[in-house]
PDB file of C-alpha atoms in Angstrom:
ATOM      1  CA  ALA A   1      -7.958  21.416 -15.339  1.00  0.00           C
ATOM      2  CA  GLN A   2      -9.705  18.727 -13.385  1.00  0.00           C
ATOM      3  CA  SER A   3     -10.579  19.185  -9.739  1.00  0.00           C
ATOM      4  CA  VAL A   4     -12.801  17.605  -7.139  1.00  0.00           C
ATOM      5  CA  ALA A   5     -14.015  19.044  -3.847  1.00  0.00           C
ATOM      6  CA  GLN A   6     -15.317  17.339  -0.742  1.00  0.00           C
ATOM      7  CA  PRO A   7     -16.570  20.254   1.333  1.00  0.00           C
ATOM      8  CA  GLU A   8     -16.934  18.352   4.619  1.00  0.00           C
ATOM      9  CA  ASP A   9     -13.926  16.990   6.496  1.00  0.00           C
ATOM     10  CA  GLN A  10     -16.193  14.989   8.785  1.00  0.00           C
ATOM     11  CA  VAL A  11     -19.783  13.771   8.727  1.00  0.00           C
ATOM     12  CA  ASN A  12     -21.444  12.397  11.857  1.00  0.00           C
ATOM     13  CA  VAL A  13     -24.605  10.313  11.601  1.00  0.00           C
ATOM     14  CA  ALA A  14     -26.581   8.145  14.006  1.00  0.00           C
ATOM     15  CA  GLU A  15     -26.893   4.475  13.134  1.00  0.00           C
ATOM     16  CA  GLY A  16     -30.057   3.792  11.145  1.00  0.00           C
ATOM     17  CA  ASN A  17     -30.289   7.326   9.769  1.00  0.00           C
ATOM     18  CA  PRO A  18     -29.656   8.189   6.120  1.00  0.00           C
ATOM     19  CA  LEU A  19     -26.233   9.526   5.242  1.00  0.00           C
ATOM     20  CA  THR A  20     -24.874  11.791   2.521  1.00  0.00           C
ATOM     21  CA  VAL A  21     -21.242  12.509   1.711  1.00  0.00           C
ATOM     22  CA  LYS A  22     -20.899  15.426  -0.678  1.00  0.00           C
ATOM     23  CA  CYS A  23     -18.701  15.745  -3.744  1.00  0.00           C
ATOM     24  CA  THR A  24     -18.504  18.369  -6.499  1.00  0.00           C
ATOM     25  CA  TYR A  25     -16.223  18.282  -9.507  1.00  0.00           C
ATOM     26  CA  SER A  26     -14.832  20.353 -12.345  1.00  0.00           C
ATOM     27  CA  VAL A  27     -13.663  18.953 -15.689  1.00  0.00           C
ATOM     28  CA  SER A  28     -13.342  20.403 -19.157  1.00  0.00           C
ATOM     29  CA  GLY A  29     -15.553  17.751 -20.719  1.00  0.00           C
ATOM     30  CA  ASN A  30     -17.849  15.083 -19.335  1.00  0.00           C
ATOM     31  CA  PRO A  31     -16.622  13.180 -16.303  1.00  0.00           C
ATOM     32  CA  TYR A  32     -16.031   9.698 -15.136  1.00  0.00           C
ATOM     33  CA  LEU A  33     -16.752   9.728 -11.389  1.00  0.00           C
ATOM     34  CA  PHE A  34     -15.741   7.318  -8.641  1.00  0.00           C
ATOM     35  CA  TRP A  35     -16.114   6.748  -4.907  1.00  0.00           C
ATOM     36  CA  TYR A  36     -13.535   4.866  -2.860  1.00  0.00           C
ATOM     37  CA  VAL A  37     -13.550   3.930   0.826  1.00  0.00           C
ATOM     38  CA  GLN A  38     -10.612   3.468   3.183  1.00  0.00           C
ATOM     39  CA  TYR A  39     -11.056   1.460   6.352  1.00  0.00           C
ATOM     40  CA  PRO A  40      -8.495   1.903   9.178  1.00  0.00           C
ATOM     41  CA  ASN A  41      -4.996   0.639   8.322  1.00  0.00           C
ATOM     42  CA  ARG A  42      -6.030  -0.489   4.869  1.00  0.00           C
ATOM     43  CA  GLY A  43      -5.707   0.704   1.291  1.00  0.00           C
ATOM     44  CA  LEU A  44      -8.572   2.223  -0.654  1.00  0.00           C
ATOM     45  CA  GLN A  45     -11.361   0.030  -1.975  1.00  0.00           C
ATOM     46  CA  PHE A  46     -13.580   0.807  -4.948  1.00  0.00           C
ATOM     47  CA  LEU A  47     -17.238   1.502  -4.068  1.00  0.00           C
ATOM     48  CA  LEU A  48     -18.912   2.610  -7.294  1.00  0.00           C
ATOM     49  CA  LYS A  49     -18.485   4.566 -10.504  1.00  0.00           C
ATOM     50  CA  TYR A  50     -20.508   6.650 -12.946  1.00  0.00           C
ATOM     51  CA  ILE A  51     -19.600   6.230 -16.597  1.00  0.00           C
ATOM     52  CA  THR A  52     -22.799   6.880 -18.509  1.00  0.00           C
ATOM     53  CA  GLY A  53     -26.528   6.143 -18.415  1.00  0.00           C
ATOM     54  CA  ASP A  54     -28.675   6.191 -15.295  1.00  0.00           C
ATOM     55  CA  ASN A  55     -27.787   9.082 -13.007  1.00  0.00           C
ATOM     56  CA  LEU A  56     -28.301   6.923  -9.914  1.00  0.00           C
ATOM     57  CA  VAL A  57     -25.459   4.449  -9.504  1.00  0.00           C
ATOM     58  CA  LYS A  58     -25.577   1.571  -7.048  1.00  0.00           C
ATOM     59  CA  GLY A  59     -22.421   0.176  -5.486  1.00  0.00           C
ATOM     60  CA  SER A  60     -21.023  -2.024  -2.766  1.00  0.00           C
ATOM     61  CA  TYR A  61     -22.286  -2.266   0.842  1.00  0.00           C
ATOM     62  CA  GLY A  62     -25.661  -0.638   0.011  1.00  0.00           C
ATOM     63  CA  PHE A  63     -24.165   2.672  -1.103  1.00  0.00           C
ATOM     64  CA  GLU A  64     -25.415   4.668  -4.071  1.00  0.00           C
ATOM     65  CA  ALA A  65     -24.471   7.956  -5.684  1.00  0.00           C
ATOM     66  CA  GLU A  66     -26.381  10.427  -7.796  1.00  0.00           C
ATOM     67  CA  PHE A  67     -24.791  12.178 -10.748  1.00  0.00           C
ATOM     68  CA  ASN A  68     -26.153  15.714 -11.189  1.00  0.00           C
ATOM     69  CA  LYS A  69     -24.702  17.372 -14.271  1.00  0.00           C
ATOM     70  CA  SER A  70     -26.269  20.807 -13.715  1.00  0.00           C
ATOM     71  CA  GLN A  71     -24.863  21.002 -10.183  1.00  0.00           C
ATOM     72  CA  THR A  72     -21.637  19.171 -11.098  1.00  0.00           C
ATOM     73  CA  SER A  73     -22.127  16.927  -8.079  1.00  0.00           C
ATOM     74  CA  PHE A  74     -21.803  13.235  -7.291  1.00  0.00           C
ATOM     75  CA  HIS A  75     -22.995  12.810  -3.697  1.00  0.00           C
ATOM     76  CA  LEU A  76     -22.656   9.445  -1.968  1.00  0.00           C
ATOM     77  CA  LYS A  77     -25.731   8.209  -0.115  1.00  0.00           C
ATOM     78  CA  LYS A  78     -27.025   5.345   1.956  1.00  0.00           C
ATOM     79  CA  PRO A  79     -30.590   5.031   3.272  1.00  0.00           C
ATOM     80  CA  SER A  80     -29.655   3.529   6.646  1.00  0.00           C
ATOM     81  CA  ALA A  81     -26.168   3.918   8.134  1.00  0.00           C
ATOM     82  CA  LEU A  82     -24.302   1.153   9.951  1.00  0.00           C
ATOM     83  CA  VAL A  83     -21.540   1.578  12.534  1.00  0.00           C
ATOM     84  CA  SER A  84     -19.341  -0.471  10.185  1.00  0.00           C
ATOM     85  CA  ASP A  85     -19.674   2.270   7.540  1.00  0.00           C
ATOM     86  CA  SER A  86     -17.361   4.450   9.634  1.00  0.00           C
ATOM     87  CA  ALA A  87     -14.358   5.101   7.381  1.00  0.00           C
ATOM     88  CA  LEU A  88     -12.658   7.666   5.164  1.00  0.00           C
ATOM     89  CA  TYR A  89     -14.404   8.269   1.840  1.00  0.00           C
ATOM     90  CA  PHE A  90     -12.800   9.687  -1.283  1.00  0.00           C
ATOM     91  CA  CYS A  91     -14.485  11.042  -4.379  1.00  0.00           C
ATOM     92  CA  ALA A  92     -12.481  10.945  -7.621  1.00  0.00           C
ATOM     93  CA  VAL A  93     -12.919  12.269 -11.165  1.00  0.00           C
ATOM     94  CA  ARG A  94     -11.361  11.643 -14.560  1.00  0.00           C
ATOM     95  CA  ASP A  95     -12.004  13.655 -17.691  1.00  0.00           C
ATOM     96  CA  ARG A  96     -13.831  11.650 -20.352  1.00  0.00           C
ATOM     97  CA  VAL A  97     -11.300  12.944 -22.895  1.00  0.00           C
ATOM     98  CA  TYR A  98      -8.896  10.136 -22.153  1.00  0.00           C
ATOM     99  CA  SER A  99      -5.221  10.106 -22.883  1.00  0.00           C
ATOM    100  CA  SER A 100      -2.211   8.617 -21.206  1.00  0.00           C
ATOM    101  CA  ALA A 101      -1.847  11.933 -19.416  1.00  0.00           C
ATOM    102  CA  SER A 102      -5.433  11.905 -18.185  1.00  0.00           C
ATOM    103  CA  LYS A 103      -5.354  11.105 -14.503  1.00  0.00           C
ATOM    104  CA  ILE A 104      -7.794  10.270 -11.772  1.00  0.00           C
ATOM    105  CA  ILE A 105      -7.926  13.207  -9.366  1.00  0.00           C
ATOM    106  CA  PHE A 106      -8.971  12.511  -5.777  1.00  0.00           C
ATOM    107  CA  GLY A 107     -10.715  14.760  -3.311  1.00  0.00           C
ATOM    108  CA  SER A 108      -9.336  15.477   0.149  1.00  0.00           C
ATOM    109  CA  GLY A 109     -11.533  12.858   1.784  1.00  0.00           C
ATOM    110  CA  THR A 110     -14.463  12.904   4.215  1.00  0.00           C
ATOM    111  CA  ARG A 111     -14.350  11.015   7.469  1.00  0.00           C
ATOM    112  CA  LEU A 112     -17.695   9.367   8.130  1.00  0.00           C
ATOM    113  CA  SER A 113     -18.462   8.537  11.750  1.00  0.00           C
ATOM    114  CA  ILE A 114     -21.564   6.503  12.600  1.00  0.00           C
ATOM    115  CA  ARG A 115     -22.554   6.523  16.268  1.00  0.00           C
ATOM    116  CA  PRO A 116     -24.509   3.612  17.748  1.00  0.00           C
TER     117      PRO A 116
ATOM    118  CA  ASP B   1      -9.053 -11.393  -6.335  1.00  0.00           C
ATOM    119  CA  VAL B   2      -6.583  -8.795  -7.496  1.00  0.00           C
ATOM    120  CA  LYS B   3      -3.697  -8.386  -5.155  1.00  0.00           C
ATOM    121  CA  VAL B   4      -1.482  -5.331  -4.967  1.00  0.00           C
ATOM    122  CA  THR B   5       1.351  -5.921  -2.526  1.00  0.00           C
ATOM    123  CA  GLN B   6       3.562  -3.252  -1.042  1.00  0.00           C
ATOM    124  CA  SER B   7       6.758  -4.617   0.426  1.00  0.00           C
ATOM    125  CA  SER B   8       6.704  -2.740   3.738  1.00  0.00           C
ATOM    126  CA  ARG B   9       3.860  -1.587   5.981  1.00  0.00           C
ATOM    127  CA  TYR B  10       6.060   0.716   8.070  1.00  0.00           C
ATOM    128  CA  LEU B  11       9.436   2.175   7.213  1.00  0.00           C
ATOM    129  CA  VAL B  12      11.713   4.516   9.172  1.00  0.00           C
ATOM    130  CA  LYS B  13      14.596   6.188   7.348  1.00  0.00           C
ATOM    131  CA  ARG B  14      17.048   8.984   7.984  1.00  0.00           C
ATOM    132  CA  THR B  15      17.332  12.255   6.111  1.00  0.00           C
ATOM    133  CA  GLY B  16      19.500  11.884   3.016  1.00  0.00           C
ATOM    134  CA  GLU B  17      19.025   8.136   2.648  1.00  0.00           C
ATOM    135  CA  LYS B  18      17.981   6.629  -0.674  1.00  0.00           C
ATOM    136  CA  VAL B  19      14.679   4.846  -0.172  1.00  0.00           C
ATOM    137  CA  PHE B  20      13.041   2.193  -2.323  1.00  0.00           C
ATOM    138  CA  LEU B  21       9.324   1.399  -2.084  1.00  0.00           C
ATOM    139  CA  GLU B  22       8.285  -1.702  -3.959  1.00  0.00           C
ATOM    140  CA  CYS B  23       4.892  -2.624  -5.370  1.00  0.00           C
ATOM    141  CA  VAL B  24       3.836  -5.825  -7.104  1.00  0.00           C
ATOM    142  CA  GLN B  25       0.481  -6.670  -8.700  1.00  0.00           C
ATOM    143  CA  ASP B  26      -0.658 -10.100  -9.812  1.00  0.00           C
ATOM    144  CA  MET B  27      -3.403  -9.303 -12.350  1.00  0.00           C
ATOM    145  CA  ASP B  28      -1.395  -8.375 -15.441  1.00  0.00           C
ATOM    146  CA  HIS B  29      -2.533  -4.743 -15.195  1.00  0.00           C
ATOM    147  CA  GLU B  30      -1.007  -2.343 -17.678  1.00  0.00           C
ATOM    148  CA  ASN B  31      -1.327   0.776 -15.502  1.00  0.00           C
ATOM    149  CA  MET B  32       0.400   1.336 -12.178  1.00  0.00           C
ATOM    150  CA  PHE B  33       0.390   4.400  -9.953  1.00  0.00           C
ATOM    151  CA  TRP B  34       2.100   5.848  -6.880  1.00  0.00           C
ATOM    152  CA  TYR B  35       0.179   8.221  -4.643  1.00  0.00           C
ATOM    153  CA  ARG B  36       0.970   9.834  -1.340  1.00  0.00           C
ATOM    154  CA  GLN B  37      -1.772  10.405   1.213  1.00  0.00           C
ATOM    155  CA  ASP B  38      -1.583  13.253   3.690  1.00  0.00           C
ATOM    156  CA  PRO B  39      -4.322  14.380   6.113  1.00  0.00           C
ATOM    157  CA  GLY B  40      -6.478  17.103   4.607  1.00  0.00           C
ATOM    158  CA  LEU B  41      -4.819  16.790   1.213  1.00  0.00           C
ATOM    159  CA  GLY B  42      -6.263  13.492   0.075  1.00  0.00           C
ATOM    160  CA  LEU B  43      -4.322  11.457  -2.461  1.00  0.00           C
ATOM    161  CA  ARG B  44      -1.813  13.161  -4.694  1.00  0.00           C
ATOM    162  CA  LEU B  45      -0.348  11.431  -7.727  1.00  0.00           C
ATOM    163  CA  ILE B  46       3.442  11.191  -7.784  1.00  0.00           C
ATOM    164  CA  TYR B  47       4.114   9.083 -10.898  1.00  0.00           C
ATOM    165  CA  PHE B  48       2.285   6.599 -13.049  1.00  0.00           C
ATOM    166  CA  SER B  49       3.178   4.092 -15.706  1.00  0.00           C
ATOM    167  CA  TYR B  50       1.013   2.654 -18.478  1.00  0.00           C
ATOM    168  CA  ASP B  51       3.531   0.171 -19.815  1.00  0.00           C
ATOM    169  CA  VAL B  52       6.842  -1.462 -19.034  1.00  0.00           C
ATOM    170  CA  LYS B  53       9.676   1.079 -19.068  1.00  0.00           C
ATOM    171  CA  MET B  54       7.170   3.907 -19.530  1.00  0.00           C
ATOM    172  CA  LYS B  55       6.560   6.547 -16.878  1.00  0.00           C
ATOM    173  CA  GLU B  56       4.687   9.818 -16.586  1.00  0.00           C
ATOM    174  CA  LYS B  57       4.965  12.528 -13.977  1.00  0.00           C
ATOM    175  CA  GLY B  58       1.996  13.103 -11.750  1.00  0.00           C
ATOM    176  CA  ASP B  59       1.222  16.223  -9.783  1.00  0.00           C
ATOM    177  CA  ILE B  60       4.108  16.085  -7.288  1.00  0.00           C
ATOM    178  CA  PRO B  61       7.090  14.251  -8.850  1.00  0.00           C
ATOM    179  CA  GLU B  62       9.826  16.401  -7.317  1.00  0.00           C
ATOM    180  CA  GLY B  63      12.214  14.406  -5.165  1.00  0.00           C
ATOM    181  CA  TYR B  64      10.962  11.088  -6.527  1.00  0.00           C
ATOM    182  CA  SER B  65      11.742   8.754  -9.388  1.00  0.00           C
ATOM    183  CA  VAL B  66      10.244   5.440 -10.505  1.00  0.00           C
ATOM    184  CA  SER B  67      11.245   2.258 -12.227  1.00  0.00           C
ATOM    185  CA  ARG B  68       9.165  -0.267 -14.147  1.00  0.00           C
ATOM    186  CA  GLU B  69      11.369  -2.974 -15.566  1.00  0.00           C
ATOM    187  CA  LYS B  70       8.695  -5.669 -15.405  1.00  0.00           C
ATOM    188  CA  LYS B  71       4.955  -5.370 -15.944  1.00  0.00           C
ATOM    189  CA  GLU B  72       4.034  -6.547 -12.448  1.00  0.00           C
ATOM    190  CA  ARG B  73       6.469  -4.366 -10.500  1.00  0.00           C
ATOM    191  CA  PHE B  74       6.544  -0.603 -10.007  1.00  0.00           C
ATOM    192  CA  SER B  75       9.146   0.916  -7.701  1.00  0.00           C
ATOM    193  CA  LEU B  76       9.154   4.366  -6.154  1.00  0.00           C
ATOM    194  CA  ILE B  77      12.538   5.822  -5.310  1.00  0.00           C
ATOM    195  CA  LEU B  78      13.271   8.703  -2.978  1.00  0.00           C
ATOM    196  CA  GLU B  79      16.682   9.835  -4.158  1.00  0.00           C
ATOM    197  CA  SER B  80      17.567  11.659  -0.932  1.00  0.00           C
ATOM    198  CA  ALA B  81      14.857  11.371   1.693  1.00  0.00           C
ATOM    199  CA  SER B  82      13.710  14.519   3.435  1.00  0.00           C
ATOM    200  CA  THR B  83      11.416  15.036   6.420  1.00  0.00           C
ATOM    201  CA  ASN B  84       8.681  16.498   4.202  1.00  0.00           C
ATOM    202  CA  GLN B  85       8.453  13.142   2.476  1.00  0.00           C
ATOM    203  CA  THR B  86       7.106  11.560   5.655  1.00  0.00           C
ATOM    204  CA  SER B  87       3.745  10.254   4.475  1.00  0.00           C
ATOM    205  CA  MET B  88       1.577   7.266   3.635  1.00  0.00           C
ATOM    206  CA  TYR B  89       2.471   5.949   0.183  1.00  0.00           C
ATOM    207  CA  LEU B  90      -0.138   4.033  -1.779  1.00  0.00           C
ATOM    208  CA  CYS B  91       0.449   1.958  -4.882  1.00  0.00           C
ATOM    209  CA  ALA B  92      -2.409   1.183  -7.270  1.00  0.00           C
ATOM    210  CA  SER B  93      -2.948  -0.643 -10.533  1.00  0.00           C
ATOM    211  CA  SER B  94      -5.620  -0.939 -13.207  1.00  0.00           C
ATOM    212  CA  PHE B  95      -6.346  -2.295 -16.647  1.00  0.00           C
ATOM    213  CA  ALA B  96      -5.788   0.106 -19.496  1.00  0.00           C
ATOM    214  CA  ARG B  97      -8.854  -0.935 -21.457  1.00  0.00           C
ATOM    215  CA  ARG B  98     -12.088   1.037 -21.731  1.00  0.00           C
ATOM    216  CA  GLN B  99     -10.398   4.389 -21.925  1.00  0.00           C
ATOM    217  CA  GLY B 100     -10.032   5.284 -18.326  1.00  0.00           C
ATOM    218  CA  THR B 101     -13.168   3.768 -16.849  1.00  0.00           C
ATOM    219  CA  GLU B 102     -11.371   0.987 -15.049  1.00  0.00           C
ATOM    220  CA  LYS B 103     -11.268   1.064 -11.276  1.00  0.00           C
ATOM    221  CA  LEU B 104      -8.040   1.239  -9.325  1.00  0.00           C
ATOM    222  CA  PHE B 105      -6.873  -1.553  -7.039  1.00  0.00           C
ATOM    223  CA  PHE B 106      -4.813  -0.318  -4.114  1.00  0.00           C
ATOM    224  CA  GLY B 107      -2.172  -1.842  -1.900  1.00  0.00           C
ATOM    225  CA  SER B 108      -2.375  -1.499   1.881  1.00  0.00           C
ATOM    226  CA  GLY B 109       0.103   1.357   1.914  1.00  0.00           C
ATOM    227  CA  THR B 110       3.552   2.066   3.332  1.00  0.00           C
ATOM    228  CA  GLN B 111       3.809   4.550   6.182  1.00  0.00           C
ATOM    229  CA  LEU B 112       7.205   6.169   5.713  1.00  0.00           C
ATOM    230  CA  SER B 113       8.781   8.242   8.460  1.00  0.00           C
ATOM    231  CA  VAL B 114      11.892  10.256   7.626  1.00  0.00           C
ATOM    232  CA  LEU B 115      13.801  11.387  10.716  1.00  0.00           C
TER     233      LEU B 115
END
């Protein structure tokens, strides 16, 4: 069975500092991995995805994520945080063995708070 | 830009009422999904559909049904609303190509309160 874990409910970072939002996953085969962001009173927006190839994936708004197969992790990172990055972040996974029953599974979310 | 539109931003209903949540997408996506979002639980899949008149149960289908009579429209139905169905409901859509690598496009959500 697929699962994804975001071990931190909240991450607090000072503006200008690097940030990391953690995500670990479990799938039976190889994964497709995604990050989504939810700003207040809005639906989720796609940030980036890992399908294959380079383990470092670059996405929107200066975010990147590193796929680590041995640690089954896909942590979201940004070198220098902005106050506007404050939002709720969701990691998601889908098993590469795709069928109509194969679903994207979302983590519980991590609230990122950037203080000025 | 892809637009996924949910008919209501806020909805207040009474216990036992039949509730319809509507979702329309304008990008000819094959796949459509209904999730509910609860604090600390993330997004949980209720139902999804990969074609007109097709539907598949997600992780928490109990108490819900869906309808997809047209490709662009996916409706979530609460047959008899209960207080534990108070939640934020999110609709999403995606292309079916590329075997599951396509990103989801989400609507803004409907905050449903059942009193």
